[in-house]
CSV table of C-alpha atoms in Angstrom, one decimal:
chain,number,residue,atom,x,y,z
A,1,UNK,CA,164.0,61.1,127.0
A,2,UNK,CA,162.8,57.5,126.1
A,3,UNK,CA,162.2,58.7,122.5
A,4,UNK,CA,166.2,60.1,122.4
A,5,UNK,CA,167.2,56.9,123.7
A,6,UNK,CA,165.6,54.7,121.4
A,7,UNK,CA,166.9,57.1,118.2
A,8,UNK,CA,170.7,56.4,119.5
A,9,UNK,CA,170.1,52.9,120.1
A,10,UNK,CA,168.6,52.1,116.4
A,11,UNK,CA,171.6,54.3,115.2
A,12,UNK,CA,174.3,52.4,117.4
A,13,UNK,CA,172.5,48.9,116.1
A,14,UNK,CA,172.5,50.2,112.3
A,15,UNK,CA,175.8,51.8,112.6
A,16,UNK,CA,177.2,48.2,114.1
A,17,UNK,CA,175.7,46.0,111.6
A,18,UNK,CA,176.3,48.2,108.0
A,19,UNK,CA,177.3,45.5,105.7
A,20,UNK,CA,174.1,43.4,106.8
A,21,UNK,CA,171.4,46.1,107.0
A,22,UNK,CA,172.3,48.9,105.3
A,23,UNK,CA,174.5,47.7,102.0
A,24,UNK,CA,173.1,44.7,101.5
A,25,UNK,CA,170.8,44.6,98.5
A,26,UNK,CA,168.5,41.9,99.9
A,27,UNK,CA,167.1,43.2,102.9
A,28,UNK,CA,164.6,45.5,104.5
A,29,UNK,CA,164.8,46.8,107.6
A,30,UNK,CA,162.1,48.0,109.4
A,31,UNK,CA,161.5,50.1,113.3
A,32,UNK,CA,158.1,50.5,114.6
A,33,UNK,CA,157.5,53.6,117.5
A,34,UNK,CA,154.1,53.5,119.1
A,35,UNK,CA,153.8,57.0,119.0
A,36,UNK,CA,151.2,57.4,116.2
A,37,UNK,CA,151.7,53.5,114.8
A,38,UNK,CA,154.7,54.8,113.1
A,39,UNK,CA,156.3,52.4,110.9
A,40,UNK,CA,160.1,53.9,109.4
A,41,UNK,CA,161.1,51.3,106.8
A,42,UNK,CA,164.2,51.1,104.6
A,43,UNK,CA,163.7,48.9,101.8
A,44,UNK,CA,165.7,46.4,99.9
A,45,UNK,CA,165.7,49.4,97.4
A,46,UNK,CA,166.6,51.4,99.9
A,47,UNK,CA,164.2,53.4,99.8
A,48,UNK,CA,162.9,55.4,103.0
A,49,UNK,CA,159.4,55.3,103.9
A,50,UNK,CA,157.9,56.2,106.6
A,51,UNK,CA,154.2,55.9,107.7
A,52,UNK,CA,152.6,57.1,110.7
A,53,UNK,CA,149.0,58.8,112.3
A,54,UNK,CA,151.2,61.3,114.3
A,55,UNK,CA,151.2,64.6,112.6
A,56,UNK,CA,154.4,66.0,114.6
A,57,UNK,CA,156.3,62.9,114.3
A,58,UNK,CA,155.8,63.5,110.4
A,59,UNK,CA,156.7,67.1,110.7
A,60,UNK,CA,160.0,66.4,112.4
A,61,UNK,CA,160.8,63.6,110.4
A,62,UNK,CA,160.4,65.8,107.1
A,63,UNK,CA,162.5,68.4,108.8
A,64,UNK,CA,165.1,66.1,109.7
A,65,UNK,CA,165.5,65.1,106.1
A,66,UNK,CA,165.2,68.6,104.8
A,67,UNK,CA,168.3,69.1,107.5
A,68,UNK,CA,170.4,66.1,105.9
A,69,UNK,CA,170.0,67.8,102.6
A,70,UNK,CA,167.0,66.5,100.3
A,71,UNK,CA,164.5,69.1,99.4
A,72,UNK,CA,161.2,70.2,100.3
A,73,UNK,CA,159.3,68.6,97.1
A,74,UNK,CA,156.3,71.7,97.9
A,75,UNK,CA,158.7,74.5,96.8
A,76,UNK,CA,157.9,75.3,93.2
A,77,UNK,CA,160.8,74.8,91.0
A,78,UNK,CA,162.0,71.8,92.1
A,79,UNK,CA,160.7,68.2,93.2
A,80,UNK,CA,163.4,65.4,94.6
A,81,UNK,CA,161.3,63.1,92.3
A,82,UNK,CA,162.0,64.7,89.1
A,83,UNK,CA,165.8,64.4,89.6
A,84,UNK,CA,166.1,61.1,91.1
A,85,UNK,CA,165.1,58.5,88.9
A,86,UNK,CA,163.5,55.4,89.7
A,87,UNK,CA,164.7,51.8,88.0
A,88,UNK,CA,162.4,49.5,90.6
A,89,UNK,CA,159.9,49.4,87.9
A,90,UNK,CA,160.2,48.1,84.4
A,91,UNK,CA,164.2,47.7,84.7
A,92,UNK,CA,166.2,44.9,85.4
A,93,UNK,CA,168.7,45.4,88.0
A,94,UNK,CA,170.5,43.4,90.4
A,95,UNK,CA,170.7,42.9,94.1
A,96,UNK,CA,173.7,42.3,96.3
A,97,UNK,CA,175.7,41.5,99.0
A,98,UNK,CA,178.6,42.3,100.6
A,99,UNK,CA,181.3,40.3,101.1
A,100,UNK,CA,181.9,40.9,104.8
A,101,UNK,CA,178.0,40.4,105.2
A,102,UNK,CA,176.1,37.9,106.8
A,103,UNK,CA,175.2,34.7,104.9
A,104,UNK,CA,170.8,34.8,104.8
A,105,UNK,CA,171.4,31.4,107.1
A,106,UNK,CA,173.7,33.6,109.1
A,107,UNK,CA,170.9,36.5,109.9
């Protein structure tokens, strides 16, 4: 029950606060569970990563992305890697922030 709560209250916070966390291009946002020292960070590339020493709380996490639509990168034939291509590396790109966002003073 505690772990239900804690899911719908870092969705209600991240939901709230979408210009600041989630579209802007200049921060990370990371939670932290105690179940397993699991770390879920979403980077200022937003990228998803997620680290932890709790084998079910990795299995339902790659389920729950499986669910949302990206693909088991196991199954022969296809790999999420090979069709989403990476520009952090070796590219210039640019970072950004909303204009209804918090000022970095601000957050």
């Amino acid at each position: 029950m505690i772990r239900f709560i804690l899911m719908n209250g870092i969705i209600s916070f991240l939901q709230e606060n979408q210009a600041n966390i989630l579209d802007d291009g200049f921060i990370e946002c990371a939670v932290y569970f105690e179940q397993g020292e699991t770390k879920l960070t979403f980077d200022e590339h937003k990228k998803i990563l997620l680290f932890t020493k709790d084998e079910p709380v990795f299995n339902e996490f790659g389920k729950k992305m499986m669910d949302l639509g990206f693909t088991d990168v196991t199954q022969p034939g296809f790999s999420q890697t090979t069709e989403l291509h990476n520009f952090e590396y070796g590219f210039y790109h640019w970072h950004y922030r909303p204009a209804d966002s918090l000022a970095s003073s601000e957050l």
